[in-house]
XYZ file of C-alpha atoms in Angstrom:
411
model
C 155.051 91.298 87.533
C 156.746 89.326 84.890
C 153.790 89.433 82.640
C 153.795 92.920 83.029
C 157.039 93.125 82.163
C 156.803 91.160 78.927
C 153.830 93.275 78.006
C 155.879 96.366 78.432
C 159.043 94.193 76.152
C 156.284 93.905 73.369
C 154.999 97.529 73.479
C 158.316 98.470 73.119
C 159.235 95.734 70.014
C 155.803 97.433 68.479
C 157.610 100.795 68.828
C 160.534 99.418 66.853
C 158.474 97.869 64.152
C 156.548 101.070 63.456
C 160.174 102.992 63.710
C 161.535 100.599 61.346
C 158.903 101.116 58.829
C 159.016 104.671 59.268
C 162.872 105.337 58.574
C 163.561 101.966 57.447
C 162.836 103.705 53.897
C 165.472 105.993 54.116
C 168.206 104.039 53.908
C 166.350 101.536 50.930
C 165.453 104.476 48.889
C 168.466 104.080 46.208
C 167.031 100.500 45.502
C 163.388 101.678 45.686
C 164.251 104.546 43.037
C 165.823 101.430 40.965
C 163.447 99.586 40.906
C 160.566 101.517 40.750
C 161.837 103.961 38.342
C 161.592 106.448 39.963
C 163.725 109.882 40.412
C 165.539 109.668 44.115
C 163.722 112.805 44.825
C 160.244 111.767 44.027
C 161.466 108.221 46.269
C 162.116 110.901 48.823
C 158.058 111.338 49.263
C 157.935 108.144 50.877
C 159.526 109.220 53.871
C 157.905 113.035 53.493
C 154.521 111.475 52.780
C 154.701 109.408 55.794
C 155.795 112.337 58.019
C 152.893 114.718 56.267
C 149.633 112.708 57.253
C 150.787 112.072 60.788
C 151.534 115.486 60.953
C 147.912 116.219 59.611
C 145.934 113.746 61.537
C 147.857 112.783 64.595
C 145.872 114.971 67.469
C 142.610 114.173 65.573
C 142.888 110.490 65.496
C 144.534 109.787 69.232
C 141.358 111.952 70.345
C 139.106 109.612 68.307
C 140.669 106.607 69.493
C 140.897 107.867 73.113
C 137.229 106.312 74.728
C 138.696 102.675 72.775
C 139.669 99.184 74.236
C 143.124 100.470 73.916
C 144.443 96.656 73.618
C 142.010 96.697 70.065
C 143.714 100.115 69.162
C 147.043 98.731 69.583
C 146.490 95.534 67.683
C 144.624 97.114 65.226
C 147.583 99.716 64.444
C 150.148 97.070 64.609
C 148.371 94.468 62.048
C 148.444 97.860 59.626
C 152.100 97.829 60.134
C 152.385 94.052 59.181
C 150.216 94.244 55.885
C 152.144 97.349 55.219
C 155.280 95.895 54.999
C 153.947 93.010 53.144
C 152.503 95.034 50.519
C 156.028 96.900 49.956
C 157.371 93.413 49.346
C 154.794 92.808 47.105
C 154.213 95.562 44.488
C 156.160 97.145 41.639
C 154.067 100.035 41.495
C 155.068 103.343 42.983
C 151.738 104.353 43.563
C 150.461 101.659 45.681
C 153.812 101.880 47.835
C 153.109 105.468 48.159
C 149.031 104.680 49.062
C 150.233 102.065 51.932
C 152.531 104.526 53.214
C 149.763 106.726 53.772
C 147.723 103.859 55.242
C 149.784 102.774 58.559
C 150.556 106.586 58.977
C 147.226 107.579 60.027
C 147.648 104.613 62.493
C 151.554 105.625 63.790
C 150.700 108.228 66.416
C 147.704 106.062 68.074
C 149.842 103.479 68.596
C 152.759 105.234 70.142
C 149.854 107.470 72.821
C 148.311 104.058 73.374
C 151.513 102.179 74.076
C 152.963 104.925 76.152
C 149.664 105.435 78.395
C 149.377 101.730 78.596
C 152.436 100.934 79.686
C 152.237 103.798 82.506
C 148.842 102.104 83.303
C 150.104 98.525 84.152
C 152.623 99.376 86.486
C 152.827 100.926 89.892
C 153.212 104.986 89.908
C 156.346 104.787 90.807
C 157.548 102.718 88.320
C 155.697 104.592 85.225
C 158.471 106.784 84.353
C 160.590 103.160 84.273
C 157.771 101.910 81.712
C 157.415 104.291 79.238
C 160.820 104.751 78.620
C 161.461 101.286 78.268
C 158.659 102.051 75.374
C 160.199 104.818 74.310
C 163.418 102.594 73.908
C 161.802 101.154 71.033
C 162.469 104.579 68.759
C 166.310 104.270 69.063
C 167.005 100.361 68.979
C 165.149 100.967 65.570
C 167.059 103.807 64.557
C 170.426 101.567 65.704
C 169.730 98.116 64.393
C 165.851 98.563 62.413
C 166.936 100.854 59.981
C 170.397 99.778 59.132
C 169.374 96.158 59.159
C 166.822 97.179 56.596
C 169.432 98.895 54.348
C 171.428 95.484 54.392
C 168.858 93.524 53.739
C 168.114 95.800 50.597
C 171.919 95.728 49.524
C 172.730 91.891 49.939
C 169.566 89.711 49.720
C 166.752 91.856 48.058
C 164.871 94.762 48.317
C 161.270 92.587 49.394
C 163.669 90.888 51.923
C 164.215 94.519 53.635
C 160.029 94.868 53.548
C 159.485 91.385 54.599
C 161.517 91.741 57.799
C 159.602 94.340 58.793
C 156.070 92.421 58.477
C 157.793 90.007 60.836
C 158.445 92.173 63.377
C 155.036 93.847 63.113
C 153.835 90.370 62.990
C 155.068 89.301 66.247
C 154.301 92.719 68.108
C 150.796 91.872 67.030
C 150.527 88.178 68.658
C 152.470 89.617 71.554
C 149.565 92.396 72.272
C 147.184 89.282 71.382
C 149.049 87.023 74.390
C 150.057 89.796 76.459
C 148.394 92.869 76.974
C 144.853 92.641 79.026
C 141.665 94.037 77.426
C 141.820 98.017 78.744
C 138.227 99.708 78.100
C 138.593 103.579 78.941
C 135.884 104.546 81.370
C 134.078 107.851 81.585
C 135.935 108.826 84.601
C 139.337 108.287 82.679
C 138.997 110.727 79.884
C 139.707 114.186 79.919
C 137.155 116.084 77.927
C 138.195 117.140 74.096
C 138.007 121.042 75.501
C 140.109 120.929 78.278
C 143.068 119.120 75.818
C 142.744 121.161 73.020
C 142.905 124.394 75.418
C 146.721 124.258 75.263
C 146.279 125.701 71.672
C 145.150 128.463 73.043
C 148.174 129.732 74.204
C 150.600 131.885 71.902
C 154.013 131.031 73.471
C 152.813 127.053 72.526
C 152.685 128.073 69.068
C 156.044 129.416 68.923
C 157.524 126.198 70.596
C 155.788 123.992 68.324
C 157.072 126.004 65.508
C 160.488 125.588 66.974
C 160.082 121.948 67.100
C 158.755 121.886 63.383
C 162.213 123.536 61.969
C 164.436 121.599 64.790
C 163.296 117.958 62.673
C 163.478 120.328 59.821
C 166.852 120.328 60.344
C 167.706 116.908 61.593
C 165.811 115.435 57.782
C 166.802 117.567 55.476
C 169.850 115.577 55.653
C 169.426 112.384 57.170
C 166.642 111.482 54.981
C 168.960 111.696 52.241
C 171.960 109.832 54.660
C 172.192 107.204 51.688
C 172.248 109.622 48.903
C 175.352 111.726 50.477
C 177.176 108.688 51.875
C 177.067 107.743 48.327
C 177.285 110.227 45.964
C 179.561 112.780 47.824
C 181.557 110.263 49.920
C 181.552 107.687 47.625
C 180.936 105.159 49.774
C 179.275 101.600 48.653
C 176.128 99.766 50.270
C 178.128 97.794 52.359
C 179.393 100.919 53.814
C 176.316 103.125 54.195
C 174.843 100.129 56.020
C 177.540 99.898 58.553
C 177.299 103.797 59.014
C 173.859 103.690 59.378
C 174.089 101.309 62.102
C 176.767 103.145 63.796
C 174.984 106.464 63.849
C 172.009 104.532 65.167
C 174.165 103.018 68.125
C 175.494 106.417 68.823
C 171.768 107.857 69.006
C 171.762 105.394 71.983
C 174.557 106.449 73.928
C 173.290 110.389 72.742
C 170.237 109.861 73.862
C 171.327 109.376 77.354
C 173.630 112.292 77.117
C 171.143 114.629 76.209
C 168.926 113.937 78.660
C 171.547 114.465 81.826
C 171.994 117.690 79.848
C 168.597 118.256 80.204
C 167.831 117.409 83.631
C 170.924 120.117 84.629
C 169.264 122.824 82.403
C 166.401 122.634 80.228
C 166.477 125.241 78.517
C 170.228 125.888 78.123
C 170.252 122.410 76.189
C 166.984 123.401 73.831
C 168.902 126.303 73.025
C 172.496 124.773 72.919
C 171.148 122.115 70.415
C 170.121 123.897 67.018
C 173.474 125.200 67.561
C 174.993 122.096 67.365
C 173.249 121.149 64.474
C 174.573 124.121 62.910
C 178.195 122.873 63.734
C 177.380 119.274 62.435
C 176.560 120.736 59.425
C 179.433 122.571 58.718
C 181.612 119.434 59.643
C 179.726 117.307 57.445
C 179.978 119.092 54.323
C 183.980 119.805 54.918
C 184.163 116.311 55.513
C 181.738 114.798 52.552
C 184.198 113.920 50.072
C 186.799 113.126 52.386
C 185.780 109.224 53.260
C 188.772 108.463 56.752
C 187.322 111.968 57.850
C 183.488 111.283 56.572
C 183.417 107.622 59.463
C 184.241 109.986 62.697
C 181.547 112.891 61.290
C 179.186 110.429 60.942
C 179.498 109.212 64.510
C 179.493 113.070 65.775
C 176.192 113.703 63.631
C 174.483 110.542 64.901
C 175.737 111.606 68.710
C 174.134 114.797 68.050
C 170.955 113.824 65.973
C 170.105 111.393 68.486
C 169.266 114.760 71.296
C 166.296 116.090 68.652
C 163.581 114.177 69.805
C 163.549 114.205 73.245
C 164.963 117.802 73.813
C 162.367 118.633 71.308
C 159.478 116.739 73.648
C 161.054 118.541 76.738
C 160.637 121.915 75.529
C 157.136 121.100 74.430
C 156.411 119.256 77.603
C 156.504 122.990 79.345
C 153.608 124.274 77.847
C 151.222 121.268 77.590
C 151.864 119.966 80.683
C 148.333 119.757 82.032
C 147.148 118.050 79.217
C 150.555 115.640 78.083
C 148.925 112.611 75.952
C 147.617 115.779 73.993
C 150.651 117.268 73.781
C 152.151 113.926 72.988
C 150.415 113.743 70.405
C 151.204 117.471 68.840
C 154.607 115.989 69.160
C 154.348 113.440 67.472
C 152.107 115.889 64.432
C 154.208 118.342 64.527
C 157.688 116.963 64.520
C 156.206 114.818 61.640
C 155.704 118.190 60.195
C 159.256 119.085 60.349
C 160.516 116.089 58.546
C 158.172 115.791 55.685
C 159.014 119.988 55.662
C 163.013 118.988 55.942
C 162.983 115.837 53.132
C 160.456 118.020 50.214
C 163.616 121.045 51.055
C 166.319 118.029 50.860
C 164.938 116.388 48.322
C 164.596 120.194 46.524
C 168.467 120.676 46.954
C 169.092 117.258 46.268
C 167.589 117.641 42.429
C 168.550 121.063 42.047
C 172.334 121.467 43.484
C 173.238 117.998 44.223
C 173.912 116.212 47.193
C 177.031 118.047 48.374
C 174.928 120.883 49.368
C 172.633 119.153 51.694
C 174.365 120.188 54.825
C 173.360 123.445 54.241
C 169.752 122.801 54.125
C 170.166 121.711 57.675
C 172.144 124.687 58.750
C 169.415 126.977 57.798
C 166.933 125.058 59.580
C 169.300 125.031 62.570
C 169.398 128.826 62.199
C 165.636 129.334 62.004
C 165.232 127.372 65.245
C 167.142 129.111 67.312
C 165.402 132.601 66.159
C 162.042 131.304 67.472
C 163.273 129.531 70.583
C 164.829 133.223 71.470
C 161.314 134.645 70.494
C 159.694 131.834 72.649
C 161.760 132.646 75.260
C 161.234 137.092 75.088
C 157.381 136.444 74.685
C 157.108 133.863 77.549
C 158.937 135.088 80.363
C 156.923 132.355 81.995
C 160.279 130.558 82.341
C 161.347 132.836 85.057
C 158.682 132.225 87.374
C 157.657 128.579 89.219
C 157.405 125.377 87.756
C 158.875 126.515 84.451
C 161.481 128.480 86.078
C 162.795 125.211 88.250
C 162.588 122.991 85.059
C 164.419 125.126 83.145
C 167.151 126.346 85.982
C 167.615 122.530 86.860
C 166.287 122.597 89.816
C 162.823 121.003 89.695
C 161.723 118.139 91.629
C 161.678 114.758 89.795
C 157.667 114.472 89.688
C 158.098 117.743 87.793
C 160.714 116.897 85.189
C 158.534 113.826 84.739
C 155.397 115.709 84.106
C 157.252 118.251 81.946
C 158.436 115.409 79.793
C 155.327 112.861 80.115
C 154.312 111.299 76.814
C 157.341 111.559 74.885
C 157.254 109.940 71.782
């Protein structure tokens, strides 16, 4: 049991070196437009780029990699992670920063379907639920300590020294699978046939909820992927200061996170539908705040408690309509909401050169608004959630097996 447990520690440290590396550039990116010399907005493409091929490939390549050893699929993803990172260090070129974020994003939704499946795997049924969000825990710890340690990193020692850190802790994820995690072939009897997953794209009301979840991380980037920029151009605040904001929105994402999902568990789909409303309200806060740096700290803490709900009410609402096939769905979670934020930073990064950062709230707000037009039309052309399984999820009143299946695979 304790091995397991320590296997299940590592999967999740894995989780926070890939989520480090992922948004780890977004609060570096004033130093990476320095000293590249490059405009922040064409900087910005290193988080959008990132975003865009997972989006593209992620349900092609966790279907390729789904008859694999999964401990060589995890490794293998990791150690891209770890040369990654190294590479960042290493060059002065934007170009081959730009080609090695490409690299480890073909590689970033494998690893989390893997890790999420495996973990479930190793433990008893009962405790899988326990497992994968211990996992899962990986995604905010690296929004609250990852990313923000990056930025100060970046702002006090060196820019490589951000990039280096994170090839350590890819690194170590990698020995840990190597020590920890048993070899895992797939058998025949294990995998569900390409057919039967992809059938969930057969069904409209799925396309309008993943085009919900496309504008709701639309929303949530177009403005923190530019979280530096606005800190410091409309606030005014220094790198010391967008650090320590960056790892106080990130600890509020924790305490968020578990907010939104006792919201959830009361009522599904009054929470989907609350939240793009929210965002809307951030918004508006956070540009009559922006210049205004006593009034900016609390706003910040209010967008990270809020910011943090995204991804798993987004996973929840897609959970209802793949839930017969969720590593599949997982993984058009993971595509799609990659979508959304390369979609949300080329639109940020758009307003951002064009009007400035001051009007980057706004970007956001219009995402928000186109969100919660489609979740209504989700909700008209369904119906669905007024009858069984969906209608007990939704209402609050499902059994736990079933708000665990509705939310399986979250990523």
């Amino acid at each position: 049991m304790r091995k397991t447990s320590l296997t299940v520690l590592v999967l999740a440290l894995g989780v926070f070196g890939i989520i480090t590396t992922e948004m780890g550039m977004v609060g570096v990116l004033p130093q990476v437009s320095t000293e590249l010399g490059v405009t922040p907005s064409t900087a910005g493409w290193l988080v959008g780029v990132f975003a865009l091929v997972i989006a593209v490939s992620g349900p092609f390549t966790t279907l390729l990699a789904s008859g694999i050893d999964r401990k060589k699929v995890l490794a293998a993803a990791i150690a891209v992670f770890a040369v990654s990172n190294a590479v960042y260090a290493l060059t002065t070129q934007y170009e081959v920063m730009l080609a090695f974020r490409i690299v480890p994003a073909l590689f970033h939704p494998v690893f989390f379907a893997v890790a999420l499946a495996t973990a479930a795997r190793l433990v008893p049924a009962k405790d899988a639920t326990r497992a994968t969000t211990t996992v899962f825990a990986g995604v905010t710890v690296g929004f609250a300590f990852g990313v923000p340690l990056t930025s100060y990193l970046a702002e006090h020692l060196s820019l490589a020294s951000a990039f280096w850190f994170g090839a350590l802790v890819n690194l170590i994820a990698f020995l840990g699978i190597l020590r920890f995690v048993p070899p895992m072939p797939v058998g025949r009897g294990q995998r569900v046939s390409y057919g039967a997953q992809l059938s969930v794209l057969k069904r409209p009301r799925m396309w309008l909820t993943i085009t919900s979840v496309v504008l709701v991380f639309a929303a949530m980037f177009s403005v923190y992927g530019y979280f530096a920029e606005y800190l410091g151009q409309v606030t005014h605040m220094d790198g010391t200061w967008v650090s320590a904001m960056l790892m106080a929105f990130g600890i509020v994402m924790i305490l968020g996170n578990f907010a939104f999902g006792s919201l959830l568990r009361r009522g599904l789909v009054r929470t989907v539908v609350a939240y793009p409303v929210l965002c809307l309200l951030v918004y508006v806060l956070l540009y009559a705040a922006g210049p205004m740096f006593a009034a900016m700290v609390p706003a910040v803490l209010i967008w990270g408690a809020v910011h943090s709900g995204g991804l798993i009410v987004s996973q929840s609402w897609l959970g209802l309509d793949a839930s017969d096939a969720p590593e599949f769905g997982n993984s058009l979670f993971i595509s799609f909401s990659n979508l959304g934020i390369t979609v949300g930073t080329a639109v940020g990064g758009w307003v951002l050169a064009e009007h400035g950062a001051r009007q980057l709230p706004w970007a956001g707000a219009g995402f928000a608004i186109a969100a919660l037009v489609v979740m209504a039309l989700r909700l008209r052309l369904g119906k669905g959630l007024g009858r069984g399984r969906e209608r007990r999820v939704a209402e609050g009143e499902a059994e736990p097996s079933e708000l665990a299946s509705a939310r399986e695979g979250r990523a």
